Coordinates of C-alpha atoms and ligand atoms in Angstrom, one line a residue:
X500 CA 0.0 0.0 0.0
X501 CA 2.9 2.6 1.5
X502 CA 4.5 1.6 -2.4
X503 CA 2.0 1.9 -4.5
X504 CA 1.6 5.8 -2.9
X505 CA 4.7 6.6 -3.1
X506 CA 5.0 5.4 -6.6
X507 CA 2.1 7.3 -7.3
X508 CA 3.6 10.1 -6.2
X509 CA 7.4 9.9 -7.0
X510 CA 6.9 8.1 -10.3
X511 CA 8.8 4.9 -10.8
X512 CA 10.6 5.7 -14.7
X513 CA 12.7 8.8 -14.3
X514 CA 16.6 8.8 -13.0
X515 CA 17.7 11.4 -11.0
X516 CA 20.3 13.1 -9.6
X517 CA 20.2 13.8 -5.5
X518 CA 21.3 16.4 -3.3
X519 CA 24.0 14.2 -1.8
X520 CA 25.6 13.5 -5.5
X521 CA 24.0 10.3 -5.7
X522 CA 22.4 8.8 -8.8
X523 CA 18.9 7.5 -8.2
X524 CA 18.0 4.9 -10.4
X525 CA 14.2 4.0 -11.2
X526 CA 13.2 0.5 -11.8
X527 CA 13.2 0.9 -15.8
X528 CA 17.2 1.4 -15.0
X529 CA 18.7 -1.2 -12.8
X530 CA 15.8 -4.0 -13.3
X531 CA 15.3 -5.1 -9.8
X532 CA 11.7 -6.1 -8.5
X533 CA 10.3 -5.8 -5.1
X534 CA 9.3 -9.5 -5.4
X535 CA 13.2 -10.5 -5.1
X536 CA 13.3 -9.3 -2.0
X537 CA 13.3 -11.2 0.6
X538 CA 10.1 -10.8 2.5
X539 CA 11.4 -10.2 6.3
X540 CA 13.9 -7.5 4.7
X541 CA 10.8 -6.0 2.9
X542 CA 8.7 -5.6 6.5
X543 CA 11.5 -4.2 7.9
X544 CA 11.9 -1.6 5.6
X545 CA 8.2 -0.6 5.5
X546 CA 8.2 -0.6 9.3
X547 CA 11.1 1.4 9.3
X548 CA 9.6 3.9 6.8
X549 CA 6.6 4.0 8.2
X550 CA 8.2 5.5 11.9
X551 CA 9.6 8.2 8.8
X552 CA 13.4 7.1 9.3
X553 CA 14.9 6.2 6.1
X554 CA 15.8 2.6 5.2
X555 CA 17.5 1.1 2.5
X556 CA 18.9 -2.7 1.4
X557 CA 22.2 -2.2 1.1
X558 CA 26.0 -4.1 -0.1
X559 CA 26.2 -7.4 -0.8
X560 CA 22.4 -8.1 -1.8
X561 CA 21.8 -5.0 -4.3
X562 CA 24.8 -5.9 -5.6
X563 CA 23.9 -9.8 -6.6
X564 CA 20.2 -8.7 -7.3
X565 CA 22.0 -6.3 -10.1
X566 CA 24.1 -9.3 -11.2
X567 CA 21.0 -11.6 -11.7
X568 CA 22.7 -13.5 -8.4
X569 CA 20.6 -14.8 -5.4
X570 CA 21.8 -12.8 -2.7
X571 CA 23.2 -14.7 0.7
X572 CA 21.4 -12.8 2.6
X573 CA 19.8 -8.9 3.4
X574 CA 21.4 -5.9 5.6
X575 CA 19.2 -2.7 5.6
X576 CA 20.6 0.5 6.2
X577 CA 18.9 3.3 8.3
X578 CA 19.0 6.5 9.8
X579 CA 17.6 5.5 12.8
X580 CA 19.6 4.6 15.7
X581 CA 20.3 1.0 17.4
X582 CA 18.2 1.5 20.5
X583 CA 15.4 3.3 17.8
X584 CA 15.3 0.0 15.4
X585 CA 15.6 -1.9 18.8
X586 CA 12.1 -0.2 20.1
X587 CA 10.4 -0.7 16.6
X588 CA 10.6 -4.5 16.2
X589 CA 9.2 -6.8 19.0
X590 CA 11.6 -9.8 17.4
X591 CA 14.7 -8.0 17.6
X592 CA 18.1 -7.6 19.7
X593 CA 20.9 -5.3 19.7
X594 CA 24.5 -7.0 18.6
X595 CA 27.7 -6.2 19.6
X596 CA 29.1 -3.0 22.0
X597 CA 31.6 -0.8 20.1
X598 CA 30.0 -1.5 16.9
X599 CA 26.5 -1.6 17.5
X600 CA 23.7 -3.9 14.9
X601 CA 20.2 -4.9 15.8
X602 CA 19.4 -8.4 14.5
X603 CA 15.6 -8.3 13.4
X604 CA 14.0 -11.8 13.4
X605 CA 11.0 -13.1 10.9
X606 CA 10.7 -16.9 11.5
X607 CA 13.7 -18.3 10.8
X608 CA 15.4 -14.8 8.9
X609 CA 17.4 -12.8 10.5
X610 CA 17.9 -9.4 8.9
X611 CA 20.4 -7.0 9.6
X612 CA 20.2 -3.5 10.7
X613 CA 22.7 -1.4 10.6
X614 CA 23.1 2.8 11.2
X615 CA 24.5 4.9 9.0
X616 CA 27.9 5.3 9.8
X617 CA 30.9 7.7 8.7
X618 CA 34.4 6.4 8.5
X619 CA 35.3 9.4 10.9
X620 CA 36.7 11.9 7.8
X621 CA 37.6 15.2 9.0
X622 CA 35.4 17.6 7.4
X623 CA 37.4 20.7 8.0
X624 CA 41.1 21.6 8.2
X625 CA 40.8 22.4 12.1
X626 CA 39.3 19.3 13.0
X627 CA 41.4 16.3 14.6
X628 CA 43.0 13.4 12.2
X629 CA 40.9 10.5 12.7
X630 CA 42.5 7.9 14.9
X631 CA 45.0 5.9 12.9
X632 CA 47.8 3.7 13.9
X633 CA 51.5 4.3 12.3
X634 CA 50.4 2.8 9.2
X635 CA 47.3 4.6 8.5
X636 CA 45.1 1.4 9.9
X637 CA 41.5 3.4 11.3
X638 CA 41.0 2.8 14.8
X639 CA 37.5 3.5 15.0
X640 CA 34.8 3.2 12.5
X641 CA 32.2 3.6 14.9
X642 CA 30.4 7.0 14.4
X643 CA 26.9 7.9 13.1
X644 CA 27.0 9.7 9.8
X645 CA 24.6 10.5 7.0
X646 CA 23.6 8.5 4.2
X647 CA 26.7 9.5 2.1
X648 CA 29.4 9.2 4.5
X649 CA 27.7 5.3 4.8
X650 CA 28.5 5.1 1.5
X651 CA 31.9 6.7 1.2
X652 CA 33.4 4.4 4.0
X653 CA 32.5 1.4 2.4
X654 CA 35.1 -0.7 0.3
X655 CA 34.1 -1.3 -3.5
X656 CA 31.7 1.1 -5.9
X657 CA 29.3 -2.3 -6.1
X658 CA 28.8 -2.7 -2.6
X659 CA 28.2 1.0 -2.1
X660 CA 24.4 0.5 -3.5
X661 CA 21.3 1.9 -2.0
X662 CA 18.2 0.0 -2.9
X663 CA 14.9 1.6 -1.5
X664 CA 11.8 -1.5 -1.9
X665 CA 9.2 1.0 -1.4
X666 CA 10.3 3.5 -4.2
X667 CA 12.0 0.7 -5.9
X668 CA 15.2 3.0 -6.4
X669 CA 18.6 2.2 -6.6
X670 CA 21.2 5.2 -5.0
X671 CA 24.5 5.1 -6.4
X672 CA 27.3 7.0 -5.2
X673 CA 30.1 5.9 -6.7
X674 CA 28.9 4.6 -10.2
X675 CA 28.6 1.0 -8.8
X676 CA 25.9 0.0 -11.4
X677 CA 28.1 0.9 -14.2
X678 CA 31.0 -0.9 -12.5
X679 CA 28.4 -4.3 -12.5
X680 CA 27.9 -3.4 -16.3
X681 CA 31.6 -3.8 -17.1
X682 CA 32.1 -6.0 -14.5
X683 CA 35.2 -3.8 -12.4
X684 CA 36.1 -4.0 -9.3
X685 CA 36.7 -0.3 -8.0
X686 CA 38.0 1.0 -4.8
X687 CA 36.2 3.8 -3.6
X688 CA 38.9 6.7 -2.6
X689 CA 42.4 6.5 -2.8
X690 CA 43.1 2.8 -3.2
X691 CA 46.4 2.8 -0.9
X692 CA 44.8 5.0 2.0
X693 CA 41.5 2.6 1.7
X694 CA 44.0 -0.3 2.4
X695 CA 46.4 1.6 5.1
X696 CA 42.6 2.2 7.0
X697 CA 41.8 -1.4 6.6
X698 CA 44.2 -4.0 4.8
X699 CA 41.4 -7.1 5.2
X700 CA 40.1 -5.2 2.0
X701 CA 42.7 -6.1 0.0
X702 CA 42.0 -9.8 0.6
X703 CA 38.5 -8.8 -0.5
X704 CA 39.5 -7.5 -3.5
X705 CA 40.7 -11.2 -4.4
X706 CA 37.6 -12.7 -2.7
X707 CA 35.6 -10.7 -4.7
X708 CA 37.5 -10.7 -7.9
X709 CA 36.8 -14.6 -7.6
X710 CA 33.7 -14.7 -6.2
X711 CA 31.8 -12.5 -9.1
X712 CA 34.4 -13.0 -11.9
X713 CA 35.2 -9.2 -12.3
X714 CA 38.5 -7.7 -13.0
X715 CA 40.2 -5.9 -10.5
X716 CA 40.7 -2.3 -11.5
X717 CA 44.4 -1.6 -12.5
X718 CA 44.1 1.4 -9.7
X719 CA 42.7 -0.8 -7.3
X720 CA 45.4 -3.6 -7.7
X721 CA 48.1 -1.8 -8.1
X722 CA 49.2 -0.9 -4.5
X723 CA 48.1 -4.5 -2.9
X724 CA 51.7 -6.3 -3.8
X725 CA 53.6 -3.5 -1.7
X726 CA 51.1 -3.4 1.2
X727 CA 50.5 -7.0 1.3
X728 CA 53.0 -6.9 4.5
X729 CA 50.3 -5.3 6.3
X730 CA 48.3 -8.1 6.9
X731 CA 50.6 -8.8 9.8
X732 CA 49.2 -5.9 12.1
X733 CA 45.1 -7.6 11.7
X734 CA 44.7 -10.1 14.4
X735 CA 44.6 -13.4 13.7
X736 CA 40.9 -14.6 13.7
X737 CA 39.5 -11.4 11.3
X738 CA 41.9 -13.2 8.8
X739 CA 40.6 -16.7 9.3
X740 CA 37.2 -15.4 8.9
X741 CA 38.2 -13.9 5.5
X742 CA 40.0 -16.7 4.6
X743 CA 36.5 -18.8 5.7
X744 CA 34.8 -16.8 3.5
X745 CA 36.8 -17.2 0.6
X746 CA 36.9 -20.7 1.1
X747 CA 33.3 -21.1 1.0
X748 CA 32.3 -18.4 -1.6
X749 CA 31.6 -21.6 -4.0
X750 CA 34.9 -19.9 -6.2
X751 CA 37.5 -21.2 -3.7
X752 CA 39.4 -22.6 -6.5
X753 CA 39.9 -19.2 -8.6
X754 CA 39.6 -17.6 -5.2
X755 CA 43.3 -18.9 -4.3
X756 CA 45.0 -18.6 -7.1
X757 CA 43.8 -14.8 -7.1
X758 CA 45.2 -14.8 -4.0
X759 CA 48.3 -16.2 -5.2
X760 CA 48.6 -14.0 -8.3
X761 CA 48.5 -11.0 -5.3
X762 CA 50.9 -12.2 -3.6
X763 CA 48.1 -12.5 -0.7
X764 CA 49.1 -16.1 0.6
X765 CA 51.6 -15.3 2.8
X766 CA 49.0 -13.5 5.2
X767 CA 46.3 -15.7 4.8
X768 CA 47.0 -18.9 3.7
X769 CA 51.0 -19.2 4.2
X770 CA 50.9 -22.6 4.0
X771 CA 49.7 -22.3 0.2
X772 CA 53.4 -22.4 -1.4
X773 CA 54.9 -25.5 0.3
X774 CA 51.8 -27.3 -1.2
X775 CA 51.9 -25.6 -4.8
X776 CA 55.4 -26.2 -5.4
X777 CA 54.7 -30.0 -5.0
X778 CA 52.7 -31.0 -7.8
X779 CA 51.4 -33.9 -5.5
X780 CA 50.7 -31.5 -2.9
X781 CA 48.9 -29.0 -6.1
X782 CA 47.1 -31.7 -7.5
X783 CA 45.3 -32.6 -3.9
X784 CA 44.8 -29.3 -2.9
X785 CA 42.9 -28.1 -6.6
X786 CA 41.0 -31.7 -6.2
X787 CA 39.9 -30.4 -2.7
X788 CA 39.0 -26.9 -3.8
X789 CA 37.4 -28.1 -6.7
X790 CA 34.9 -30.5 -4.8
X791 CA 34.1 -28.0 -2.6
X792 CA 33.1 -25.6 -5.1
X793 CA 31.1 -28.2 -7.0
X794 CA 29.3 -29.0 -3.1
X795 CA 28.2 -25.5 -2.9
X796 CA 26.9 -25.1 -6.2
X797 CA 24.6 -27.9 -5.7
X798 CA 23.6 -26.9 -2.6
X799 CA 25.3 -29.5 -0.5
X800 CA 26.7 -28.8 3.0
X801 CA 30.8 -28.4 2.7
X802 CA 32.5 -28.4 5.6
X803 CA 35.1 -26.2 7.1
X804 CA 36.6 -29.0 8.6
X805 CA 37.3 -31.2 5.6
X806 CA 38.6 -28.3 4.0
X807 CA 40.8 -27.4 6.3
X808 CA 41.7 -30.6 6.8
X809 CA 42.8 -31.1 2.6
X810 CA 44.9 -28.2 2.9
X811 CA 46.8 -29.2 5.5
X812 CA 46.9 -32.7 4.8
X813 CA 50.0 -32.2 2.7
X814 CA 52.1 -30.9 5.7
X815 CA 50.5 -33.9 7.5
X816 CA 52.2 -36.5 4.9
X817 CA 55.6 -34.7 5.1
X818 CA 55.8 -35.0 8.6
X819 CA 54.4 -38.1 9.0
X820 CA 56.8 -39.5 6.6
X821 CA 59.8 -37.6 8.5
X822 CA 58.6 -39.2 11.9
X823 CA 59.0 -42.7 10.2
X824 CA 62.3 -42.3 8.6
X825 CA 63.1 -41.5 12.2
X826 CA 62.6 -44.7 13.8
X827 CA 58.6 -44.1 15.0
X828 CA 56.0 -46.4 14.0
X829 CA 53.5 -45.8 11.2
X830 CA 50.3 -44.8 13.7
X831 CA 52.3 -43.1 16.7
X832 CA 54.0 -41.1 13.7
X833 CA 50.8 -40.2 12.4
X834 CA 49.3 -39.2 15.8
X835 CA 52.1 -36.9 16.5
X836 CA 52.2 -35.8 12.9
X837 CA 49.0 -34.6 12.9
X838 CA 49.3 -32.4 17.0
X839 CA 52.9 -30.9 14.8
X840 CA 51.3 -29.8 12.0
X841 CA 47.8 -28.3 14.0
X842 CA 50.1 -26.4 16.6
X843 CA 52.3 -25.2 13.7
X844 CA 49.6 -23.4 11.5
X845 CA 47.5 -21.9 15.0
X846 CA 50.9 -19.3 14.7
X847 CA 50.3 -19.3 11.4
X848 CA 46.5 -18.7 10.3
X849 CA 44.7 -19.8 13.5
X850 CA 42.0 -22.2 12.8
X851 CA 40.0 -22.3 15.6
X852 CA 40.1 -25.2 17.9
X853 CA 36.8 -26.8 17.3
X854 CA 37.3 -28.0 14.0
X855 CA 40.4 -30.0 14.9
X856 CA 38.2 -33.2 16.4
X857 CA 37.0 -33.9 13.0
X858 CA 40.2 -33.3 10.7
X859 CA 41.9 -35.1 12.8
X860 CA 39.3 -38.0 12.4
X861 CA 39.4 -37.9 8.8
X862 CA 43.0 -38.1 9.0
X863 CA 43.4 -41.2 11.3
X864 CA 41.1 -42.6 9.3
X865 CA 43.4 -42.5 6.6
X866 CA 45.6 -45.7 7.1
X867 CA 42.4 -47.7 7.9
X868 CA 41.7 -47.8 4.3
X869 CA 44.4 -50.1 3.3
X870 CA 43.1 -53.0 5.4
X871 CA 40.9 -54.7 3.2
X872 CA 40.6 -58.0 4.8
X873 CA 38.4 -59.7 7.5
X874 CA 36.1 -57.7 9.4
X875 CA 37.8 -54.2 9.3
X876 CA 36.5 -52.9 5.8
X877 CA 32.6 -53.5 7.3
X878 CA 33.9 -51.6 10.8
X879 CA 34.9 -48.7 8.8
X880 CA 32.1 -48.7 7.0
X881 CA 30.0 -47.9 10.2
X882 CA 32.2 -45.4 11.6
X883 CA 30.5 -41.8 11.9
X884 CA 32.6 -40.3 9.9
X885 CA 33.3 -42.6 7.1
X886 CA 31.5 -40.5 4.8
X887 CA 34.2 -38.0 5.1
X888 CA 37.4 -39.9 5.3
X889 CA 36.0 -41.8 2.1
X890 CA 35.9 -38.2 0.2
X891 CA 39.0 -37.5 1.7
X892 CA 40.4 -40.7 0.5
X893 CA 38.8 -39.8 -3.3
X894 CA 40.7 -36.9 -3.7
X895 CA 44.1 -38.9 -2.5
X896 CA 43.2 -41.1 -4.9
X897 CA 43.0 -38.0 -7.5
X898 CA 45.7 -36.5 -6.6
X899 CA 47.7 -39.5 -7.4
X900 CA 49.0 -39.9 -3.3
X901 CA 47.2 -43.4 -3.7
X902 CA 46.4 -45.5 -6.3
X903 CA 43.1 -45.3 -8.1
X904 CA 42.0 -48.7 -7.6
X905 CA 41.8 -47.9 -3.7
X906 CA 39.7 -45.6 -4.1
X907 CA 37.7 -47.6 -6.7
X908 CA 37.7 -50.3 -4.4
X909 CA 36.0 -48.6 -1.5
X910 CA 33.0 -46.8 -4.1
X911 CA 32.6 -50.5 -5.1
X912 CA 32.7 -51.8 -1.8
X913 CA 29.7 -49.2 -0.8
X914 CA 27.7 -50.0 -3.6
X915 CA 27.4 -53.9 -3.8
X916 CA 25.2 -56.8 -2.0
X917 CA 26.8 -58.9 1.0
X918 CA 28.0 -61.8 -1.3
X919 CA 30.0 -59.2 -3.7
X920 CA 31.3 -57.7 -0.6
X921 CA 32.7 -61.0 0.7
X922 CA 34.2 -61.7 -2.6
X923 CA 36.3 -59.0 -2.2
X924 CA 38.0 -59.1 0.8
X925 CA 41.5 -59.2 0.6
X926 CA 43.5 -61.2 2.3
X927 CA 43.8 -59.7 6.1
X928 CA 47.4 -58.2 6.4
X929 CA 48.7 -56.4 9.3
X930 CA 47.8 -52.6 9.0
X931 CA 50.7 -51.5 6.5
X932 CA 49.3 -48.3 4.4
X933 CA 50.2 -48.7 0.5
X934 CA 50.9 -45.6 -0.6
X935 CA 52.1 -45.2 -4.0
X936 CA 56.5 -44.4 -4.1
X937 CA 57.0 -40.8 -5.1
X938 CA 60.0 -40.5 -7.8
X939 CA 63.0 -38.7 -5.7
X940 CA 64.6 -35.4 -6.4
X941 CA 67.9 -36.1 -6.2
X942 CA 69.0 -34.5 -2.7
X943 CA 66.0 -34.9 -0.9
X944 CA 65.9 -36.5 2.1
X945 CA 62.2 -37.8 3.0
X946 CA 60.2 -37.8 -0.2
X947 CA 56.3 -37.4 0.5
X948 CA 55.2 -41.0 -0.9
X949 CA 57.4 -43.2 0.7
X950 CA 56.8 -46.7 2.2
X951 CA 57.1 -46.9 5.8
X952 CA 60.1 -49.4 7.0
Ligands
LIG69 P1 28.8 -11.3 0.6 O1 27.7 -11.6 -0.3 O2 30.0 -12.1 0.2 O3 28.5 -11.3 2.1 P2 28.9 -8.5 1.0 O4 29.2 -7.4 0.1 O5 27.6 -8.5 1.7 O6 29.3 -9.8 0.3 P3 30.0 -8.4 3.7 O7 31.3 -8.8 4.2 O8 28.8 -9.1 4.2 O9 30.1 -8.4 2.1 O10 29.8 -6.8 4.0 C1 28.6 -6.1 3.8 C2 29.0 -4.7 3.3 O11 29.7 -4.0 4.3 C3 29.8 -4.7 2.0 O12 29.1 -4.8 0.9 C4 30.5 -3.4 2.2 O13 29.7 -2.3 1.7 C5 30.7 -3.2 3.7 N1 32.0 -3.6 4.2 C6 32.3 -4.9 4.7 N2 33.6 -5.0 5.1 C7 34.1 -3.8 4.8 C8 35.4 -3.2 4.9 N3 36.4 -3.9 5.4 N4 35.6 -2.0 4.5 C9 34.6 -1.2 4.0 N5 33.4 -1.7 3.8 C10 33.1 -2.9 4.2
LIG70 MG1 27.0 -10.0 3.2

């Protein structure tokens, strides 16, 4: 009802040009419909318009609905305060202390509610510099501005989109539609002070880059190979949850090797070049991102975990194999493999604790599928996460760490009737893992496909 008045009276097929310099675009220009909109993000936007604050969807979502991409999910932007949305909304709680969000729930939606906000620019020549630490890194990002500082302090022209449902307008700053025409990825600003303020955005540059297939503007990209260093100052878990989000964007694949091409790896995913200069260790790792890409484009659950788990599986093999040619045993060496290479990489990228119970089930799991004979292959069949450590085993087998017909073997193994299955026992040999013998460089000293003594 509020809509159809308003289109009544603002009209729906003329662009304009605003007060604050921003472009308003009707629906006849950037193609979006209301009924794209999530529905709980569409209440809350009416109810927010109807207590006369202003209210707009905002980043990521206007940004995909533009593409013709479903959108992850919907953050509104508004000029009323936290404790004003909090008051407005009986399903609804405020999120966070510094950096205040209210969460506003519809059944199982949450949408997200955020104030305008200004990234703290001084205005005037007589006002103070806005906190910064020796390298230009923004220490506070937590003041109320109008609708244009919101968009000035945020990080690419195409996430700096306005989309009001009840006008069905689009607000565009920074020419972010046309950047989503020629598919550009633009800084907004100065690209070296917008990555001093906050250098997580240069690892969304790449995640971006991936994630939408847009080249990186030669502006934008240019600085990111000298400043890469300053990845060091973020703490640890902001990066992991980049690096999460990479991972899981459903273009992990392209997503590293931007990263990569950047020179990116060493603050995120350091371990990335021991692995890539193996081709063992490359072929496992593109296997791993591959499948997980594939997962998420059909809509299947990936896990973290497994993930985590591929990438550092090659470190896991090294060391393994080092702790062997020592003197230790094949499981104990294994074991204390796998605690090496987890404390290792917490210095290193920090994944969080939880995830460790189940990479290191997947790993133990491992050597279990070499014993083919007697009751053992039905055991592992039951375990709880055999499922897992049988993927895991698949893209071993791809990667050429283990021979094919393992992995052939076990797919059969799933798929047949009990007689079938008893045919194909092997005979029931002490644990010994076959692993397939890795050609030696010359020099080196514990090759990563060795037998165990
Ligand atoms: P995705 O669909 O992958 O979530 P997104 O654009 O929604 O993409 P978010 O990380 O959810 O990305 O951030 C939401 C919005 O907040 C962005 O579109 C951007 O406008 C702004 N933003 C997020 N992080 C930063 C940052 N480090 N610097 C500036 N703006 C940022
Ligand atoms: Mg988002």
């Amino acid at each position: 009802m509020i809509r159809r008045i308003i289109n009544k009276v603002f009209g729906r097929n003329k662009s304009r040009l605003a007060d604050s310099g921003a472009k308003i675009l009707a629906r006849s220009a950037h193609g979006i419909r209301p009924d794209q909109i999530d529905d709980c993000a569409l209440k809350v936007c009416e109810t927010l318009a109807g207590a006369h604050y202003k209210a707009y969807l905002v980043g990521g979502a206007v940004r995909d609905l533009l593409l013709g991409n479903t959108p992850k999910d919907f953050d509104v932007a508004t000029d009323a305060t936290p404790d004003e949305v909090r008051r407005l909304f009986r399903r609804s709680r405020i999120i966070g202390r510094r950096f205040q969000i209210v969460h506003v729930m519809c059944g199982r939606v949450t949408i997200e509610v955020t104030t305008f906000r200004s990234n703290g620019q001084k205005e005037t020549e007589d006002e103070d510099e806005r906190p910064t630490d020796e390298h230009g890194r923004l220490l506070t990002d937590n003041v109320f501005g109008n609708m244009a500082d919101d968009a000035a302090r945020r990080d690419f022209t195409i996430n700096a989109l306005y989309y009001d449902p009840l006008r069905e307008e689009v607000h565009d700053y920074f020419d972010g539609v046309a950047d989503c025409k020629k598919r550009v990825l633009r800084m907004i600003g100065d690209p070296e002070t917008r990555y001093r303020e906050d250098p997580v955005r240069m690892l969304r540059a790449a995640r971006f880059a991936a994630k939408l297939d847009f080249k990186i503007d030669e502006a934008t990209r240019k600085p990111v190979s000298t400043l890469a260093p300053l990845l060091a100052n973020i703490p640890r878990a902001r990066i992991f949850d980049e690096a999460l989000k990479l991972l899981m964007s459903g273009h992990a694949l392209r997503g590293v090797h931007q990263l990569r091409a950047e020179g990116l790896h060493h603050g995120m995913l350091p371990l990335l070049d021991t692995i890539l200069d193996d081709p063992t260790g490359e072929r496992f790792i593109t296997a791993a991102l591959r499948t997980t890409d594939l997962r998420i484009a059909q809509d299947k659950p990936a896990s973290p975990a497994f993930l985590f788990g591929a990438l550092l599986w090659p470190q896991v093999l090294q060391r393994w194999h080092a702790l062997e040619a020592a003197g230790e045993k094949p499981q104990p060496a294994l074991f204390l493999a796998m605690d090496d290479v987890l404390d290792a990489q917490r210095v290193q990228l920090s994944i969080p604790r939880r995830y460790d119970g189940m990479m290191k089930e997947i790993w133990a799991l491992q050597p279990r599928f070499e014993q083919r004979g007697g009751q053992r292959p039905y055991r592992l069949l039951e375990h709880p996460r055999f499922r897992a450590a049988y993927d895991f085993l698949l893209l071993r087998a791809e990667s050429g760490e283990v021979d094919a017909e393992l992995g052939d073997w076990w797919t059969r193994f799933q798929d047949v009737d009990d007689d079938a299955r008893t045919a194909m026992l092997l005979a029931d040999t002490a644990p010994r893992p076959r692993r397939k013998r890795k050609r030696k460089k010359p020099g080196e000293a514990t090759a990563g496909g060795e037998q165990p003594a």
